[in-house]
mmCIF file of N, CA, C and O in Angstrom:
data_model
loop_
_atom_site.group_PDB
_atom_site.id
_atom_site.type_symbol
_atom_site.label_atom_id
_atom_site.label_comp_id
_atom_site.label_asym_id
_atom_site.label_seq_id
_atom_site.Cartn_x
_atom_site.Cartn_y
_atom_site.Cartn_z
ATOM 1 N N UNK A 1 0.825 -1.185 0.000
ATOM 2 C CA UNK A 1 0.000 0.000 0.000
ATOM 3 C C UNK A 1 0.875 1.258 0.000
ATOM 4 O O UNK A 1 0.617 2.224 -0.717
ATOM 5 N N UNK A 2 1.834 1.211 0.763
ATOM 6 C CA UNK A 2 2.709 2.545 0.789
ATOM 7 C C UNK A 2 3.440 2.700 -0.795
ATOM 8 O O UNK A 2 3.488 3.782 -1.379
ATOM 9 N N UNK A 3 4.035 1.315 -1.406
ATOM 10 C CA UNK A 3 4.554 1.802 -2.360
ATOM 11 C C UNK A 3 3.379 1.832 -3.873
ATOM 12 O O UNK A 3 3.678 1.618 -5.048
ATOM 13 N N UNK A 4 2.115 2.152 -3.323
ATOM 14 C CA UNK A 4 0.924 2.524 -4.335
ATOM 15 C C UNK A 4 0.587 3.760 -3.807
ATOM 16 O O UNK A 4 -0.375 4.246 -4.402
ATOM 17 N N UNK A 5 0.892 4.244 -3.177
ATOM 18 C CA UNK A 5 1.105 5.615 -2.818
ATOM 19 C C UNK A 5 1.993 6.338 -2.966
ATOM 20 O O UNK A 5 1.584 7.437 -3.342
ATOM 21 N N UNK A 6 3.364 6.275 -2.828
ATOM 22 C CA UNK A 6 4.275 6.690 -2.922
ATOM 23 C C UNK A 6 4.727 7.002 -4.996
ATOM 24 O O UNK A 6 5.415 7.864 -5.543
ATOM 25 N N UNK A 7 3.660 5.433 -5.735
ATOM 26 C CA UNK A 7 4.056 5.643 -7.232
ATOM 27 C C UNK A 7 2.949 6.851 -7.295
ATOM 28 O O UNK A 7 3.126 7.679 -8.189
ATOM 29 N N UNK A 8 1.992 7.002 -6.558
ATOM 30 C CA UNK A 8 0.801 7.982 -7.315
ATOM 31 C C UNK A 8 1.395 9.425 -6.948
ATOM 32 O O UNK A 8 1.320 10.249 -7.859
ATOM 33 N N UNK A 9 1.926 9.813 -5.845
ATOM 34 C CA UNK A 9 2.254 11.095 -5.815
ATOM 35 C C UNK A 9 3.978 11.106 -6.947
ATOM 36 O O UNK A 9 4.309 12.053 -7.661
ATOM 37 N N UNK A 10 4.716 9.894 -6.790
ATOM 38 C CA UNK A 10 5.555 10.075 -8.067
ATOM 39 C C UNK A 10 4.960 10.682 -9.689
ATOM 40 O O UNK A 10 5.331 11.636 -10.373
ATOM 41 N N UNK A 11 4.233 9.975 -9.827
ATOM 42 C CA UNK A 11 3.055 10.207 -11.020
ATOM 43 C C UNK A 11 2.877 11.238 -11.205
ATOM 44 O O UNK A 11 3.045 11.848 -12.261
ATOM 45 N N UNK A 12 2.516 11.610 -10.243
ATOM 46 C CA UNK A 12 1.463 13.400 -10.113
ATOM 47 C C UNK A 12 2.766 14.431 -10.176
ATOM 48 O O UNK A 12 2.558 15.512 -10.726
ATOM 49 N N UNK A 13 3.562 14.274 -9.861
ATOM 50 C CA UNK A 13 4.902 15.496 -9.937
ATOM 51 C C UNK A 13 5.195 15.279 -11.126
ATOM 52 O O UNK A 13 4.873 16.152 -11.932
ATOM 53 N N UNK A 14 6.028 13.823 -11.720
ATOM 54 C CA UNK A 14 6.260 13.341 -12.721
ATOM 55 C C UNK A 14 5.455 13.700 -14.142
ATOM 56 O O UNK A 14 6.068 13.450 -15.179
ATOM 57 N N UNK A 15 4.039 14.305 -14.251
ATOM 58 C CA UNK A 15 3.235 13.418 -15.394
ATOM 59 C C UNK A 15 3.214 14.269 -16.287
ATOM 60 O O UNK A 15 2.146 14.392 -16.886
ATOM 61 N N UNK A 16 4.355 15.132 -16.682
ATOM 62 C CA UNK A 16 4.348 16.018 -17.574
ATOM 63 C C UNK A 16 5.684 14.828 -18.173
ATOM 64 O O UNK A 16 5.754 14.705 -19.396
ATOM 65 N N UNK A 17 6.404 14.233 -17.545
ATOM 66 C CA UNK A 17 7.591 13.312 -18.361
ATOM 67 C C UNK A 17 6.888 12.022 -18.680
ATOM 68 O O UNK A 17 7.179 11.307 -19.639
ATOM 69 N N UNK A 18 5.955 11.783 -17.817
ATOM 70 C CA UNK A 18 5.335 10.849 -18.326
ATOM 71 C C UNK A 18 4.505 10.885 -19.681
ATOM 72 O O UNK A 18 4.649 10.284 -20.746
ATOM 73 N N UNK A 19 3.598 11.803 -19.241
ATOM 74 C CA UNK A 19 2.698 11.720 -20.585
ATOM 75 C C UNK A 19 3.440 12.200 -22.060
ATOM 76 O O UNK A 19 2.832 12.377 -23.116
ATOM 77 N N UNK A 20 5.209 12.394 -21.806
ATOM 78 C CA UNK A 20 5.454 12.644 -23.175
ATOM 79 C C UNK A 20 6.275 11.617 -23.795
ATOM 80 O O UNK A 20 6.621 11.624 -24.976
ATOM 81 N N UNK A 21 6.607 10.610 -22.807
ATOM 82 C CA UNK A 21 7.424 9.300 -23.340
ATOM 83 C C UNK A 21 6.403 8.327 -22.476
ATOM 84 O O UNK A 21 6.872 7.656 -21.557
ATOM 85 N N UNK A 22 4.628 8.252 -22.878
ATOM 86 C CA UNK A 22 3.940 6.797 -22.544
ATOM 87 C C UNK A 22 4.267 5.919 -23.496
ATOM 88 O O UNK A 22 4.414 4.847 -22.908
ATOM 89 N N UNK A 23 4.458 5.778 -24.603
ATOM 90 C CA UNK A 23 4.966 4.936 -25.702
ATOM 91 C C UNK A 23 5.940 3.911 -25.280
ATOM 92 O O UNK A 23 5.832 2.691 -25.162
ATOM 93 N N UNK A 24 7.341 5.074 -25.002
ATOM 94 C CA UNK A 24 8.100 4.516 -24.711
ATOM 95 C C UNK A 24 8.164 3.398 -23.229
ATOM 96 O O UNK A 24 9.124 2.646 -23.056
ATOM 97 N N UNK A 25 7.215 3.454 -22.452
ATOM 98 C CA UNK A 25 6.895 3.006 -21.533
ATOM 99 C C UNK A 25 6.175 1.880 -21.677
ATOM 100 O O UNK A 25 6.580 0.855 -21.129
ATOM 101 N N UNK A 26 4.810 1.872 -22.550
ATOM 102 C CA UNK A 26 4.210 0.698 -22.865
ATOM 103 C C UNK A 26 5.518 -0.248 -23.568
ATOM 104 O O UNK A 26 5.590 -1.396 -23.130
ATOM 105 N N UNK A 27 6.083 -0.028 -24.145
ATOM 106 C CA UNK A 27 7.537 -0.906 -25.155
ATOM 107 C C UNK A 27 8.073 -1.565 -24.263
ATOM 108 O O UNK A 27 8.427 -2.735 -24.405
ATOM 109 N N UNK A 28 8.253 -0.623 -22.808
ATOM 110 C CA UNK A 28 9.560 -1.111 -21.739
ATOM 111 C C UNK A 28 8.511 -2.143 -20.975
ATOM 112 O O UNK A 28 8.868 -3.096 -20.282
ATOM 113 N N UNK A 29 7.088 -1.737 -21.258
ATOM 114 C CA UNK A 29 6.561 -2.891 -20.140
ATOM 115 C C UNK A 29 6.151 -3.990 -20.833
ATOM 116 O O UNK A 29 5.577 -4.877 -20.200
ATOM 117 N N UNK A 30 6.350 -4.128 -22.148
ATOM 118 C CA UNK A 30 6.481 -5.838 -22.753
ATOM 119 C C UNK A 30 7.701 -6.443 -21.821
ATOM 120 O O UNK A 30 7.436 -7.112 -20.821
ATOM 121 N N UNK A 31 9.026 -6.166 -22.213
ATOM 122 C CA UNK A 31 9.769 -7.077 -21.593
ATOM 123 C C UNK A 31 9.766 -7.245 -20.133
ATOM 124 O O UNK A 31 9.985 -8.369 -19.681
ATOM 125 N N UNK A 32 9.509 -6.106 -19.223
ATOM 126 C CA UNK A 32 9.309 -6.183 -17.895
ATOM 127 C C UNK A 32 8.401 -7.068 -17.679
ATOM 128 O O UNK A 32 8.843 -7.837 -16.826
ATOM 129 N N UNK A 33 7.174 -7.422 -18.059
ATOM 130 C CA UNK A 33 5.980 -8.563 -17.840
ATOM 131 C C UNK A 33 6.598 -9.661 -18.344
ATOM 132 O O UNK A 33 6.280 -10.721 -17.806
ATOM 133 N N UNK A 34 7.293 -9.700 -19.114
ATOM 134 C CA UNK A 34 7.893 -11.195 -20.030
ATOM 135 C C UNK A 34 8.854 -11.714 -18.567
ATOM 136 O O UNK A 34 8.745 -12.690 -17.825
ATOM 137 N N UNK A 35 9.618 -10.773 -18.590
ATOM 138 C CA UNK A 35 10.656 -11.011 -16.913
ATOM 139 C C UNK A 35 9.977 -11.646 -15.804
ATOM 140 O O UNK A 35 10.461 -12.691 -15.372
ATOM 141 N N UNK A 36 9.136 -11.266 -15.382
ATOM 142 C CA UNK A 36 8.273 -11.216 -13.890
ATOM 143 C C UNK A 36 7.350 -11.876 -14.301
ATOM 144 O O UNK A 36 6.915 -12.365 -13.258
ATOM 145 N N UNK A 37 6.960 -12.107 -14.809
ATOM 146 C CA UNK A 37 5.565 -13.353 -15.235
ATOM 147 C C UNK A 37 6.230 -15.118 -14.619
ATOM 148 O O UNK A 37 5.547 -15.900 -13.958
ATOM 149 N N UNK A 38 6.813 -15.220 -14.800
ATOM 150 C CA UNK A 38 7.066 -16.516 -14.409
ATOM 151 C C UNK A 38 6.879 -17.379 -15.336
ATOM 152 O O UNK A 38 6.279 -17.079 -16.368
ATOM 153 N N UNK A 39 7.475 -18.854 -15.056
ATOM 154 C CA UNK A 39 7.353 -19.678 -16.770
ATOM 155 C C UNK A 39 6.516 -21.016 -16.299
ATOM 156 O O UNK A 39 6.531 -22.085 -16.909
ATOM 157 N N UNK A 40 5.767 -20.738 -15.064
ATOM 158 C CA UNK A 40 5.013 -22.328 -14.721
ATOM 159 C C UNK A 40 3.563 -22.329 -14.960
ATOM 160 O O UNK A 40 2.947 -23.388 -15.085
ATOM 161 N N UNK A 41 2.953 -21.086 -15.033
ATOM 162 C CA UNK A 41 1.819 -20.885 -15.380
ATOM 163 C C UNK A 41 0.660 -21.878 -16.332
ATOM 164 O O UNK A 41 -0.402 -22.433 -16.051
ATOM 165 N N UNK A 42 1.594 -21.744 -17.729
ATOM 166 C CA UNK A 42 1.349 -22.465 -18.530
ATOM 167 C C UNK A 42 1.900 -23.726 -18.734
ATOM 168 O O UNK A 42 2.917 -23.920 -18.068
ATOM 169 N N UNK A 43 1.484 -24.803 -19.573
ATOM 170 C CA UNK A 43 1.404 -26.266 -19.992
ATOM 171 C C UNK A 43 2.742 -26.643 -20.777
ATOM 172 O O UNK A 43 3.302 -27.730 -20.639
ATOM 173 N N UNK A 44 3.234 -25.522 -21.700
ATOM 174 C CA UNK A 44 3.747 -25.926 -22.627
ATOM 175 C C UNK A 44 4.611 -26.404 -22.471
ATOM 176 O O UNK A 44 4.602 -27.281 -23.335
ATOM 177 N N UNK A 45 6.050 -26.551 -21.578
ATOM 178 C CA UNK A 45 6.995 -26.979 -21.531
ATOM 179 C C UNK A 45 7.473 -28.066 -20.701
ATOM 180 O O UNK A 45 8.611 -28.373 -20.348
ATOM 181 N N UNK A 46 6.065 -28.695 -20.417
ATOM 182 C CA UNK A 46 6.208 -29.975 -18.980
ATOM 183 C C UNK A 46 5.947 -31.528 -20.569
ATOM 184 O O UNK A 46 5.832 -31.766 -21.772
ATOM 185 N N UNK A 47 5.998 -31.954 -19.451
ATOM 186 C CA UNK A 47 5.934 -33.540 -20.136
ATOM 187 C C UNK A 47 4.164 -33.386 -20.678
ATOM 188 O O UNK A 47 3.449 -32.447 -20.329
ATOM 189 N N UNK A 48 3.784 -34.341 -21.433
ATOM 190 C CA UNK A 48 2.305 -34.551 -21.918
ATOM 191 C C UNK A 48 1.398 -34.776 -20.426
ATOM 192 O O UNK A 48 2.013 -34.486 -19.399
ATOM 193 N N UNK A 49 0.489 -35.096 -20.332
ATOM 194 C CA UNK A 49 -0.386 -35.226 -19.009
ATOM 195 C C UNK A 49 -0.252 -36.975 -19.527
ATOM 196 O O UNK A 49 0.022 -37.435 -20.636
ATOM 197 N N UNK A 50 -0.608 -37.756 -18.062
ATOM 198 C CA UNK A 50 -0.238 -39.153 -17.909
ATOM 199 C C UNK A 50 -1.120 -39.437 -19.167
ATOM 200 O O UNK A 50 -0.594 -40.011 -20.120
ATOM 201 N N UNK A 51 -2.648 -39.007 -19.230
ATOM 202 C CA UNK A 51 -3.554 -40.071 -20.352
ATOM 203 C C UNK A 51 -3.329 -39.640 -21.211
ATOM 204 O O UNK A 51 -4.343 -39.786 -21.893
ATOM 205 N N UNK A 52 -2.501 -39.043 -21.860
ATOM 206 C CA UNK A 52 -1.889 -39.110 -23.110
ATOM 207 C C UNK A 52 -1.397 -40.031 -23.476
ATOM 208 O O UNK A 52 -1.723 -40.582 -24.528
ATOM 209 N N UNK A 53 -0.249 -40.545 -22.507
ATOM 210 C CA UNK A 53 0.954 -41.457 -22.815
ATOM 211 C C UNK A 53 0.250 -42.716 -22.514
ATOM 212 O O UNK A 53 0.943 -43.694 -22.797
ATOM 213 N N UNK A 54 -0.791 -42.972 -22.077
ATOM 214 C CA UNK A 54 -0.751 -44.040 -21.654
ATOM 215 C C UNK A 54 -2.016 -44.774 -22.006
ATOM 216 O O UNK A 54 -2.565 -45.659 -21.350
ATOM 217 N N UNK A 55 -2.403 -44.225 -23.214
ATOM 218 C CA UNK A 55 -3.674 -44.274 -24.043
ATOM 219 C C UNK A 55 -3.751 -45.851 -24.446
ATOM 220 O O UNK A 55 -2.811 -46.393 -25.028
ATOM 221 N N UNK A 56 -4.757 -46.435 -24.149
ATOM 222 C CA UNK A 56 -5.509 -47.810 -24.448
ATOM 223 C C UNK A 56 -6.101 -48.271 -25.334
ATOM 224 O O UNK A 56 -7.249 -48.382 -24.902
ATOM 225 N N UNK A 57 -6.066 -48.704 -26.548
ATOM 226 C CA UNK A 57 -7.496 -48.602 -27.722
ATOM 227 C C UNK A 57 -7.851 -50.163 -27.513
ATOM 228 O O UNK A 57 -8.801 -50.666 -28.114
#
């Protein structure tokens, strides 16, 4: 909570530099989310799920 306070009064002094490089900011926050997202979320890179492999006909 303090440091959601502390970014909003940053903001508010700041938002004349902000609002003239937001561009450049949305760009920087692709890779920042790519970083900090984490890689377990999703499926793709684990083994198949067991009834895949182990399918019966």
């Amino acid at each position: 909570m303090v440091a959601l306070v502390g970014g909003f009064y940053l903001l508010r002094e700041h938002w004349s530099h902000v609002a003239g490089n937001w561009i450049y900011l949305l760009l920087l926050a692709c890779p920042l989310m790519h970083l900090f997202h984490g890689h377990g979320g999703h499926g793709g890179h684990a083994a198949p799920p067991a009834d895949l492999t182990n399918k019966k006909e």
